Amino acid sequence: MEPSEQKAVRGVGHSVRRVEDDRFIVGRGNYLDDVKLPRMLHMAIVRSPLAHATIESIDISEAMALEGVVAVVTGKDLEAHKLAWMPTLSGDTQAVLATDKVRFQGQEVAAVIAESPYVAADAAELVEIEYEPLDIFVDPYKALENTETIIRSDKEGQADNVAYEWEAGDKAKTDQLFAEADHVVKLHTHYPRSHPAPLETCGCVADVNGATGKATIYLTSQAPHAHRTLFALVAGLPEQNIRVISPDVGGGFGNKVPIYPGYVVATAASLLLDAPVKWVESRSENLMSTGFARDYHMDGELALTSDGTITAMRCHITSDHGAFFADAQPTKFRAGLVHICTGSYDMQAAHITAKGAYTNKAPGGVAYRCSFRVTEASYIIERLVQNAAYELGMSPVEIRRKNFIKKEQFPYTSCTGFIYDSGDYDASLDKALEMLGYDEIMAERDAARAEGRLMGVGIATFTEVVGAGNSKEYDIAGLKMFDSAELRVHPTGKAILKLGVQTQGQGHETTFAQIVANELGIPPEDIAVGHGDTDNTPYGLGTYASRSTPTGGAATAVIARKLRDKAKKIAAHLLEASEGDLEWDSNKFVVKGTDKSVSIQDCAFAAYTNPPDGEEPGLEGVHYYDPPNMTYPFGAYAVVVEVDPETGEWEVKRMVAVDDCGVRINPMVVDGQIHGGLTEGYAMASMQYIHYDDDGNCVGGNFIDYLIPTAVETPKFELGETVTPSPHHPIGAKGVGESATVGSPAAYVNAVLDALQPLGVKNLEMPVTSGRVWEAIQAAKAAAE
Amino acid sequence: MYPPRFDYVAPTSLEEALDALAEHGDEGKIIAGGQSLIPMLKLRFASPETLIDINRLPGMDGVSEEGGTLRFGALCRHNQLGAHPLMTSKYHVVAEAGTLIADPLVRNMGSLGGSLCHADPQADWGSVMIALKATIVCQKKGATREFGAAEFMEGIFTTKLADDEIVTEIRCDAANGGFGSSYLKMERKVGDFATCGTAIALTLKDGTIASAGVGLTAMGAKNLHAEDAEKVLVGQAPSAELFAEAAEAAVAIADVREDSRGTPEYKKNVLRTFMKRGLAKAALRAQA
Amino acid sequence: MEVTITVNGRTHTKSVEPRMLLVHFLREELGLTGTHIGCDSSHCGACTVLVDGTPLKSCTYLAVMANGRSVETVEGLKQGGKLHVIQEEFKEQHGLQCGYCTPGMMLVGKALLEENPNPTDDEVRFAISGNICRCTGYMNIVKSIQAAGKRMQAESADAAE
Ligand SMILES: Cc1cc2nc3c(=O)[nH]c(=O)nc-3n(C[C@H](O)[C@H](O)[C@H](O)COP(=O)(O)OP(=O)(O)OC[C@H]3O[C@@H](n4cnc5c(N)ncnc54)[C@H](O)[C@@H]3O)c2cc1C
Ligand code: FES
Ligand code: FES
């Protein structure tokens, strides 16, 4: 391939500047709150101040009397239309507006619809609700033990607060290996409750047209097609009459995967009032009621031989789901894909059990920048491996190398049933250590220690599983997890690509055009990419779990190839040559051994003006891609920190991240994704979490308490790469949106623990606040005395 | 989040403002930078009938050092003080607080007077003004009252200010030679209120501490005046031991509770550490 | 209450409730939706605009306070059909992903460069620390602002010659 030719086409591997930026940099993005329709009304939700209480009465009269108020909706009103409850993505049910009782602070109880958002807010204050408090459970362990107070009293036959139980792996073999182990390493840790908190909150404008029956729902949605189907199922609207439009999305990170009560109420209100209804969450509503993530209490154990070989892993999870089990994850896997927790290591057996608890907290359990609990999985194994190194007196590098799945072992079948597609873990770790200057850094650390300074180096070598997934195993609410692409090449050689996935900042309008460019030779600037409008795009399950590139990207490559095959027939016709004599050369077909050629643009024109006899005219097609397997991105992260022993504050001195996401479509965009993920990983490790006091009050329900790092706290990242293509993906790409959030928290925490290791500190819980560090140092000092 | 309804007046002279205050009494509320008041309105924690906007009052944002007195107009913005050459060269405690409060955008609007009147125990200016032994000038139609900074702040969100009064000016003695000061603040991120803050002002004469001012942020129900710590310092030569002793005196008056910023022990430990560091920094500057 | 506010060089006279926040005035009254809302506690900076050249949070500022003043929003950056250098550099350096924080970031960046045309990495970070970005990890935002500063300096040097 000639570089100059390739440059013009600018397919895979080029840092093409993003076309979507053109509207964002001039303030002409079209986010949900920018949607304004004639006669549009505004909705405000009245929420429960209490975490668990029966609703005694609701008085809406004062609110209704306020000028500008159009309606006040309560659960009773919805009940009459069988809309008071809705299904969750995990097959549970969730209250839309509470009828019997409230189960968490911030739960939706009533909705006010008014002519302006200001009046809606005024009226919401006037809705009078009487509650009778009930016992509150914020601790999942206590909730699980309890059988007196049943949080989900609405569920027939529910006699406790257990949401589900689940297991994976081989118990007998694992038990046996543990019994035979020379050494067992244990860690109990909590991956705290967090929230994706995209900068744009969730919202919708529901526009049910009373004349046509057409429901157009503008939604901050990461999965517009799935949402259309769920709307059809929940609201009983005929699916052909529902159009979900996801406009520009101001970040998603998993928050915008589920359907939320506000959407259902707004749609019902629009239907009843025959006017468009807008609902946009405030930040506190966002943090307190929609889409939390994590909240996994984990007991992990590794069995090792005395030379540091890991033989088996055990992990028990107590997961806190809040009032409704609303995880957005594949049906078959109740605890997500947490059984990827054997990570990058070759071991003989593993056994994973999980028990989900209902508590008086917000529902959610979304995959926050993560492929269904892979973050939790990666965290526990990377923490355990570092502890194992300390306990066995090995270096954290040595123990990893010893146990890595070796390059030649791929495809590798893990003991919990995943088939890792490809990897080269040693290369990735080598690269990270080289970038870090590992030996010098360790010498520096030891010198610092000798001076009494607390410097630490932390490593995490993670493996992710993304791109759900093949339809045999993966579905959400019954919908198989394939994805799609429709490609139409116009007569002038320009094209439109339509996707089932949905961008929220990842740059699909550019990178997916590059995939087409790569396969079909049409430059990206000549390709318009459409997404987010269910009337105008093929069906797909949406963008989350790093699945866009593995599924939608693959569909795009395949359909482009199919059109190229057809173009070849046209080329043969135009060149009066046989197909067998033609060669594809980046953007044209050349008759082998000659300089005769036709460009893809010539073929496109001929497809409409001069198709070969017997050939269907046009150059268009759709492909639904059912991935044969998941993809397994991996990487090696290394962090250097220094801890202030007097205040417990810690500072990241270096952060080196080597990622292998297979083939990189647009390196600039990939680096941007990694920067973002490393920042969210840092946020989790250092400051960002939601917790509840004993009365069930949410602490972290606004940006005063839910801390998001600014540019000042955020470390400066040094990125590196290795490239191990996925063997089964059409262009060898693996997906990268989440690797850094998954892999980095353990690296940061391991670094702080390494700094404190000389003092004997064994564990720190996230977020590793300066107060926790200081307390740990004091406790270690006291223990040493 | 949407504020409740209110009326609004924007006087363009101090007289007009005082008239408006007299007229509206406890139904009126001054708005300065709005960086505390507007968030409160949005949360509907406040519902005044009339807002009296003082941003158009001329000359309320001046800074001067004349005739042995340092004066700050009540409308001096945090950023203005943080970057002021007089502060960055001489009154470091002011410059440092001015760049540590909130974030750059809030600092462009938020005012010194507004912060003092809001009297959040976690806010920073109160401690600074305690350390500088500043006087707060409150004016109403036909009368003026003055309070020492420590006295002005009474408790959580409460001050000596009457409904019909406005703070026009904050002033303190100008420093002569041998002055050194510092402000240290622990924040979890930019935009966070203090876990602990220490404002320190020292004057050294002939190698001993002639006067000391110590104000503490987030260590109780208001900005605390660490008088005992000041007593420990005055008349002594600066030394690590002396600073440690003063730190203990400051810790002794801290009344803190556990929250997501840490346990009481932790917060007191930060105070102890910051006292020592802040005193050392101020002493170094005083000696320079 | 009637207010007269100049926004991006155009003067608008409108009757508004005193309680209307400037961000809503811009978005709802003038249809300038490039100024965003990302929080309700004045912590995110998505709503940043310049009032008389000073960057501030338009969600923590009343429209009536802007009476008689001049406001610049992201829509005002492009002049005479030509993008501002800072806009070009945000695209060139991949300083945005979802684009939600971008208007605020660019305006703060512009105000910074007017005072300090050649800021260091840490100076840029300090200046944008009232603005949260959830997507980019700030690395490329810093680069964008620095690159814009360099270009603006080079361009004004060219113009001076
Ligand atoms: C995100 C964020 C973070 C913050 N972080 C910090 C921080 O770390 N440290 C800190 O100290 N502050 C912090 N603040 C508060 C900020 O400093 C405010 O600017 C300040 O507390 C109030 O000043 P203002 O001019 O904005 O007053 P306003 O909000 O306008 O008024 C506050 C109160 O003072 C009254 N008032 C104002 N001026 C006068 C006057 N001259 N005379 C009489 N009464 C008056 C008002 O009636 C009102 O009751 C933060 C604010 C925000 C939004
Ligand atoms: S909207 Fe978040 S600071 Fe204004
Ligand atoms: S680009 Fe999405 S918040 Fe900054």
PDB file of C-alpha atoms in Angstrom, chain C residues 23-137:
ATOM      1  CA  VAL C  23     -28.017  30.838  31.909  1.00  0.00           C
ATOM      2  CA  HIS C  24     -31.756  30.512  31.365  1.00  0.00           C
ATOM      3  CA  PHE C  25     -31.936  33.969  29.843  1.00  0.00           C
ATOM      4  CA  LEU C  26     -29.324  32.963  27.301  1.00  0.00           C
ATOM      5  CA  ARG C  27     -30.736  29.517  26.604  1.00  0.00           C
ATOM      6  CA  GLU C  28     -34.466  30.094  26.787  1.00  0.00           C
ATOM      7  CA  GLU C  29     -34.946  33.764  25.948  1.00  0.00           C
ATOM      8  CA  LEU C  30     -32.251  34.092  23.310  1.00  0.00           C
ATOM      9  CA  GLY C  31     -32.018  30.472  22.154  1.00  0.00           C
ATOM     10  CA  LEU C  32     -28.266  30.457  22.692  1.00  0.00           C
ATOM     11  CA  THR C  33     -28.023  26.859  23.838  1.00  0.00           C
ATOM     12  CA  GLY C  34     -24.245  26.605  23.648  1.00  0.00           C
ATOM     13  CA  THR C  35     -24.094  27.579  27.325  1.00  0.00           C
ATOM     14  CA  HIS C  36     -24.832  24.418  29.276  1.00  0.00           C
ATOM     15  CA  ILE C  37     -25.984  23.372  32.723  1.00  0.00           C
ATOM     16  CA  GLY C  38     -24.179  20.548  34.468  1.00  0.00           C
ATOM     17  CA  CYS C  39     -24.974  20.920  38.147  1.00  0.00           C
ATOM     18  CA  ASP C  40     -27.072  22.769  40.663  1.00  0.00           C
ATOM     19  CA  SER C  41     -24.457  23.727  43.215  1.00  0.00           C
ATOM     20  CA  SER C  42     -22.210  26.001  41.126  1.00  0.00           C
ATOM     21  CA  HIS C  43     -19.496  23.385  40.870  1.00  0.00           C
ATOM     22  CA  CYS C  44     -19.060  22.449  37.218  1.00  0.00           C
ATOM     23  CA  GLY C  45     -18.542  25.504  35.038  1.00  0.00           C
ATOM     24  CA  ALA C  46     -20.530  24.106  32.085  1.00  0.00           C
ATOM     25  CA  CYS C  47     -22.447  27.394  32.211  1.00  0.00           C
ATOM     26  CA  THR C  48     -19.383  29.651  31.987  1.00  0.00           C
ATOM     27  CA  VAL C  49     -19.776  32.904  30.075  1.00  0.00           C
ATOM     28  CA  LEU C  50     -17.802  36.136  30.039  1.00  0.00           C
ATOM     29  CA  VAL C  51     -19.502  39.153  31.605  1.00  0.00           C
ATOM     30  CA  ASP C  52     -17.625  42.309  30.702  1.00  0.00           C
ATOM     31  CA  GLY C  53     -14.750  40.002  29.850  1.00  0.00           C
ATOM     32  CA  THR C  54     -14.688  38.144  33.176  1.00  0.00           C
ATOM     33  CA  PRO C  55     -15.474  34.404  33.176  1.00  0.00           C
ATOM     34  CA  LEU C  56     -18.191  33.478  35.625  1.00  0.00           C
ATOM     35  CA  LYS C  57     -20.867  30.889  36.188  1.00  0.00           C
ATOM     36  CA  SER C  58     -24.070  32.012  34.506  1.00  0.00           C
ATOM     37  CA  CYS C  59     -26.055  29.604  36.702  1.00  0.00           C
ATOM     38  CA  THR C  60     -24.934  31.632  39.709  1.00  0.00           C
ATOM     39  CA  TYR C  61     -25.718  35.015  38.273  1.00  0.00           C
ATOM     40  CA  LEU C  62     -29.084  36.639  37.724  1.00  0.00           C
ATOM     41  CA  ALA C  63     -30.076  37.953  34.332  1.00  0.00           C
ATOM     42  CA  VAL C  64     -31.013  41.242  35.999  1.00  0.00           C
ATOM     43  CA  MET C  65     -27.470  41.557  37.345  1.00  0.00           C
ATOM     44  CA  ALA C  66     -26.306  41.630  33.724  1.00  0.00           C
ATOM     45  CA  ASN C  67     -28.508  44.612  32.910  1.00  0.00           C
ATOM     46  CA  GLY C  68     -26.460  47.086  30.909  1.00  0.00           C
ATOM     47  CA  ARG C  69     -23.536  44.712  30.713  1.00  0.00           C
ATOM     48  CA  SER C  70     -21.901  42.852  27.903  1.00  0.00           C
ATOM     49  CA  VAL C  71     -21.981  39.065  27.797  1.00  0.00           C
ATOM     50  CA  GLU C  72     -19.953  36.780  25.581  1.00  0.00           C
ATOM     51  CA  THR C  73     -20.949  33.177  25.016  1.00  0.00           C
ATOM     52  CA  VAL C  74     -19.467  30.397  22.920  1.00  0.00           C
ATOM     53  CA  GLU C  75     -21.635  31.534  20.033  1.00  0.00           C
ATOM     54  CA  GLY C  76     -19.710  34.802  20.008  1.00  0.00           C
ATOM     55  CA  LEU C  77     -16.278  33.251  19.546  1.00  0.00           C
ATOM     56  CA  LYS C  78     -16.555  32.880  15.813  1.00  0.00           C
ATOM     57  CA  GLN C  79     -16.209  36.318  14.246  1.00  0.00           C
ATOM     58  CA  GLY C  80     -16.843  37.308  10.659  1.00  0.00           C
ATOM     59  CA  GLY C  81     -17.302  33.695   9.647  1.00  0.00           C
ATOM     60  CA  LYS C  82     -13.893  32.800  11.036  1.00  0.00           C
ATOM     61  CA  LEU C  83     -13.350  30.452  13.947  1.00  0.00           C
ATOM     62  CA  HIS C  84     -11.434  31.775  16.924  1.00  0.00           C
ATOM     63  CA  VAL C  85      -8.000  30.194  17.246  1.00  0.00           C
ATOM     64  CA  ILE C  86      -9.071  28.540  20.471  1.00  0.00           C
ATOM     65  CA  GLN C  87     -11.931  26.803  18.671  1.00  0.00           C
ATOM     66  CA  GLU C  88      -9.590  25.563  15.980  1.00  0.00           C
ATOM     67  CA  GLU C  89      -7.116  24.282  18.517  1.00  0.00           C
ATOM     68  CA  PHE C  90      -9.724  22.441  20.565  1.00  0.00           C
ATOM     69  CA  LYS C  91     -10.533  20.492  17.420  1.00  0.00           C
ATOM     70  CA  GLU C  92      -6.912  20.110  16.344  1.00  0.00           C
ATOM     71  CA  GLN C  93      -5.673  18.894  19.748  1.00  0.00           C
ATOM     72  CA  HIS C  94      -8.733  16.736  20.470  1.00  0.00           C
ATOM     73  CA  GLY C  95      -9.640  18.945  23.403  1.00  0.00           C
ATOM     74  CA  LEU C  96     -13.209  17.719  23.470  1.00  0.00           C
ATOM     75  CA  GLN C  97     -15.160  14.495  23.466  1.00  0.00           C
ATOM     76  CA  CYS C  98     -18.837  14.855  24.285  1.00  0.00           C
ATOM     77  CA  GLY C  99     -18.498  18.615  23.930  1.00  0.00           C
ATOM     78  CA  TYR C 100     -20.595  19.481  26.949  1.00  0.00           C
ATOM     79  CA  CYS C 101     -17.870  21.246  28.928  1.00  0.00           C
ATOM     80  CA  THR C 102     -16.234  22.692  25.831  1.00  0.00           C
ATOM     81  CA  PRO C 103     -17.926  26.103  25.578  1.00  0.00           C
ATOM     82  CA  GLY C 104     -16.947  26.884  29.160  1.00  0.00           C
ATOM     83  CA  MET C 105     -13.436  25.574  28.715  1.00  0.00           C
ATOM     84  CA  MET C 106     -12.870  27.642  25.583  1.00  0.00           C
ATOM     85  CA  LEU C 107     -14.141  30.839  27.181  1.00  0.00           C
ATOM     86  CA  VAL C 108     -11.986  30.397  30.261  1.00  0.00           C
ATOM     87  CA  GLY C 109      -9.078  29.566  27.985  1.00  0.00           C
ATOM     88  CA  LYS C 110      -9.651  32.688  25.953  1.00  0.00           C
ATOM     89  CA  ALA C 111      -9.795  34.880  29.060  1.00  0.00           C
ATOM     90  CA  LEU C 112      -6.605  33.278  30.381  1.00  0.00           C
ATOM     91  CA  LEU C 113      -4.704  33.828  27.153  1.00  0.00           C
ATOM     92  CA  GLU C 114      -5.633  37.477  27.123  1.00  0.00           C
ATOM     93  CA  GLU C 115      -3.798  37.880  30.432  1.00  0.00           C
ATOM     94  CA  ASN C 116      -1.141  35.275  29.946  1.00  0.00           C
ATOM     95  CA  PRO C 117      -0.517  34.370  26.328  1.00  0.00           C
ATOM     96  CA  ASN C 118       2.023  31.679  27.094  1.00  0.00           C
ATOM     97  CA  PRO C 119       0.779  29.773  30.139  1.00  0.00           C
ATOM     98  CA  THR C 120       2.533  26.727  31.548  1.00  0.00           C
ATOM     99  CA  ASP C 121       0.727  23.414  31.925  1.00  0.00           C
ATOM    100  CA  ASP C 122       0.098  24.133  35.607  1.00  0.00           C
ATOM    101  CA  GLU C 123      -1.111  27.662  34.930  1.00  0.00           C
ATOM    102  CA  VAL C 124      -3.693  26.360  32.483  1.00  0.00           C
ATOM    103  CA  ARG C 125      -4.782  23.684  34.940  1.00  0.00           C
ATOM    104  CA  PHE C 126      -5.204  26.281  37.650  1.00  0.00           C
ATOM    105  CA  ALA C 127      -7.225  28.551  35.369  1.00  0.00           C
ATOM    106  CA  ILE C 128      -9.628  25.815  34.280  1.00  0.00           C
ATOM    107  CA  SER C 129     -10.076  24.345  37.733  1.00  0.00           C
ATOM    108  CA  GLY C 130     -13.570  25.813  38.026  1.00  0.00           C
ATOM    109  CA  ASN C 131     -14.616  23.749  35.033  1.00  0.00           C
ATOM    110  CA  ILE C 132     -15.201  20.033  35.189  1.00  0.00           C
ATOM    111  CA  CYS C 133     -14.679  17.761  32.247  1.00  0.00           C
ATOM    112  CA  ARG C 134     -15.825  14.211  32.634  1.00  0.00           C
ATOM    113  CA  CYS C 135     -14.480  12.891  29.335  1.00  0.00           C
ATOM    114  CA  THR C 136     -11.019  14.107  28.442  1.00  0.00           C
ATOM    115  CA  GLY C 137      -8.945  13.911  31.606  1.00  0.00           C
TER     116      GLY C 137
END
